[in-house]
Coordinates of C-alpha atoms in Angstrom, one line a residue:
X494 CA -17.4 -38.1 26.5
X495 CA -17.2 -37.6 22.9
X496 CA -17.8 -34.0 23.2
X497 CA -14.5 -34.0 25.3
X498 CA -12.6 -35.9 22.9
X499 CA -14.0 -33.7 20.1
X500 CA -12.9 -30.7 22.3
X501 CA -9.5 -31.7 22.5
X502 CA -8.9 -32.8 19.2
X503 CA -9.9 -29.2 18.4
X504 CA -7.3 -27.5 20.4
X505 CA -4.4 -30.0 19.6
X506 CA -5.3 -29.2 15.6
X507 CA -5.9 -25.6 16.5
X508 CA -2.2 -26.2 18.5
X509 CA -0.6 -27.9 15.7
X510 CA -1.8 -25.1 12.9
X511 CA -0.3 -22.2 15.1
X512 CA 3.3 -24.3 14.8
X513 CA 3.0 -24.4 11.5
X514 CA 1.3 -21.4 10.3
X515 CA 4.5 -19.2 10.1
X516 CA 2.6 -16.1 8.1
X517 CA -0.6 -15.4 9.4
X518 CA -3.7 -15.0 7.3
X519 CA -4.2 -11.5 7.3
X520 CA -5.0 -9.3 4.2
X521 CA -2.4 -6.6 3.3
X522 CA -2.6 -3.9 0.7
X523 CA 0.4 -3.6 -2.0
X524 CA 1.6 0.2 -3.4
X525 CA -1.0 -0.3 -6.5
X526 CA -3.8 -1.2 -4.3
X527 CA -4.2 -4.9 -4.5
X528 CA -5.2 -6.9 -1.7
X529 CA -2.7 -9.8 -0.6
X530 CA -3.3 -12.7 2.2
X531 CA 0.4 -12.4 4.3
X532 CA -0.4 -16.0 4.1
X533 CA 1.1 -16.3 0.6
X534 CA 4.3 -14.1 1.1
X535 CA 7.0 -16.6 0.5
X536 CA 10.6 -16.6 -2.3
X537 CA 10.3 -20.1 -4.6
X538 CA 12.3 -22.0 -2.1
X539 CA 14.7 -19.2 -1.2
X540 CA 15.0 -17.1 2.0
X541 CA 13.0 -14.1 2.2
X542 CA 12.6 -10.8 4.9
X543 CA 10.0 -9.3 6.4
X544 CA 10.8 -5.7 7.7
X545 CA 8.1 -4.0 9.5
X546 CA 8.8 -0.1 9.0
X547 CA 6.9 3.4 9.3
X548 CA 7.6 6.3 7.5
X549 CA 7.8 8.6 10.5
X550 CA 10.2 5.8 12.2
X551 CA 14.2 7.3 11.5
X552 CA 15.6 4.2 12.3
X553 CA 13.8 2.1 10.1
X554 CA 14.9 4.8 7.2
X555 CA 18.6 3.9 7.8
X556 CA 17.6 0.3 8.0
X557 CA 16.0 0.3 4.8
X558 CA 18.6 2.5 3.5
X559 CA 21.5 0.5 4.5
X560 CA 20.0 -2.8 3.0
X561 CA 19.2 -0.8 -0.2
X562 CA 22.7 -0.5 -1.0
X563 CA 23.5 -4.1 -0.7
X564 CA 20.4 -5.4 -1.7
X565 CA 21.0 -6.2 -5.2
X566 CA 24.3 -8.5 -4.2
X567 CA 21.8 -10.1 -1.3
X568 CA 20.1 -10.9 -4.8
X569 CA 22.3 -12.2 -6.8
X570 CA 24.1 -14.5 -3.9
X571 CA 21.3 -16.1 -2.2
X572 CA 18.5 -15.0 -3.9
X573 CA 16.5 -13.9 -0.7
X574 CA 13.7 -11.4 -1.3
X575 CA 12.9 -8.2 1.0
X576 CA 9.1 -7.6 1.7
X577 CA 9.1 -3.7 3.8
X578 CA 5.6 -4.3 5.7
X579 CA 4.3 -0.5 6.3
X580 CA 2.8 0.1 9.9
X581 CA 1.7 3.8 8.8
X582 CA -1.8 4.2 10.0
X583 CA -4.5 4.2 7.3
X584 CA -5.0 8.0 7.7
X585 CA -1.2 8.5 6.7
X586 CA -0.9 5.3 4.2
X587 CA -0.8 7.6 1.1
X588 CA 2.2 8.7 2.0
X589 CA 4.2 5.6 1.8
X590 CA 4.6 4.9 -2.0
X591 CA 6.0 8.9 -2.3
X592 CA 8.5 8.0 0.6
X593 CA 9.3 4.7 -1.1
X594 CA 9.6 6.2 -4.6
X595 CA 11.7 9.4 -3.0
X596 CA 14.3 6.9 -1.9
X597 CA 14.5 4.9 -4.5
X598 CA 13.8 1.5 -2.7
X599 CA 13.7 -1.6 -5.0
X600 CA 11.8 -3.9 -2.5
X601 CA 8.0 -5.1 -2.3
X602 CA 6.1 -3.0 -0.3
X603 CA 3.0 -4.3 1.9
X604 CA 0.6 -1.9 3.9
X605 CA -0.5 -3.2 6.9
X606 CA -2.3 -0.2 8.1
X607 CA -4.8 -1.8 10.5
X608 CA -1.8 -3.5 12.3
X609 CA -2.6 -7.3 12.2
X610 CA 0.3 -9.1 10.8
X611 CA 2.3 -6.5 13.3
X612 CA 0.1 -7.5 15.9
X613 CA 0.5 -11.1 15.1
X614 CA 4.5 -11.3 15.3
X615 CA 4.0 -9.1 18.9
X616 CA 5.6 -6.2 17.3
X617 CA 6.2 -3.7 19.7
X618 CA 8.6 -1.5 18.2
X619 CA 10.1 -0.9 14.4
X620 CA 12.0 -1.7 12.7
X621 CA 11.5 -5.3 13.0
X622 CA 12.5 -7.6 10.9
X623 CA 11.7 -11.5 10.4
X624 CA 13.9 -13.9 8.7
X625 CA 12.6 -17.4 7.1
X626 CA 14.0 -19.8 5.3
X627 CA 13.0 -21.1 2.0
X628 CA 10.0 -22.6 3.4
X629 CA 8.3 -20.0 5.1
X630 CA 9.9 -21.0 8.7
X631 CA 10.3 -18.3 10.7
X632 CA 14.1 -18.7 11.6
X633 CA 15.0 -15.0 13.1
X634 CA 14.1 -11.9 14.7
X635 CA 15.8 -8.7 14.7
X636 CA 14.1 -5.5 16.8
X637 CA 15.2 -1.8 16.5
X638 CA 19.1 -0.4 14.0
X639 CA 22.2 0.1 15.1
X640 CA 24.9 0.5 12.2
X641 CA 25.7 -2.6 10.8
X642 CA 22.9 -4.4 11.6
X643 CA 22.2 -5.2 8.3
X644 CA 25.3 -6.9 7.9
X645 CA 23.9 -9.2 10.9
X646 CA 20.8 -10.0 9.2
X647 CA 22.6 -11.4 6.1
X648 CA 24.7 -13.5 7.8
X649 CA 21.3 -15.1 9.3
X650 CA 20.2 -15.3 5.7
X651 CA 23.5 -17.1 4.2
X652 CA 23.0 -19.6 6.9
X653 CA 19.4 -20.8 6.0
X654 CA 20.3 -20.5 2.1
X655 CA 23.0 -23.6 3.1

């Protein structure tokens, strides 16, 4: 009997850590090399994006684009921060901070070339971008760019600054 209580206390604390747990645990690589636990991503209290990209992925170049050009008044009216999580395998990861650099893109960049984090938000296709609020509560999803859609996802972010 007390293994069976011990049991399922396991899985309701196991349960009750996957609720909570909004960023997994998973280590990431930034442009200078340095290893970062996903865990820890978060904006002092503000809202912050997660926007899983590729460099081969079009789409996720006019996403990134289009939030580039507003990004700075995102900034400076709700103070959310941009993380662009790279999906590029790790065979083609060195090309990232060129095609960063070449387009002039002030955000933080993560590498995520063995797929985890992507794998543990179910990411099927890119872009893909998650919203949470200013404590690390996943409050959005967003899959694939149309025109505009940027515009979308800072309406979702002026929301959760309220």
């Amino acid at each position: 009997m007390k293994k069976i209580i011990t049991a399922i206390f396991a899985l309701v604390l196991m349960s009750c850590t996957a609720i909570y747990a909004q960023l997994p645990s998973v280590q990431l690589k930034t442009l200078a090399g340095e290893t970062v636990d996903a865990a820890t991503i978060s904006n002092d209290g503000k809202p912050f994006i997660v926007s899983f990209f590729a460099t081969w992925c079009m789409p996720c170049a006019k996403e990134m684009t289009g939030v580039s050009k507003v990004y700075a008044n995102w900034q400076s009216e709700t103070g959310v921060k941009y993380f662009a999580v790279s999906t590029d395998q790790p065979q083609t990861a060195d090309k990232v901070k060129p095609w960063i650099e070449s387009r002039g893109f002030k955000f933080d960049v993560l590498l995520d070339s063995n797929g985890e984090m992507a794998r543990h938000y179910g990411v099927q296709s890119i872009p893909y971008i998650l919203v949470f609020d200013g404590e690390g509560k996943l409050v959005h999803k967003h899959t694939g760019y149309r025109e505009g859609d940027e515009a979308k996802i800072y309406e979702v972010v002026k929301q959760v600054k309220k």
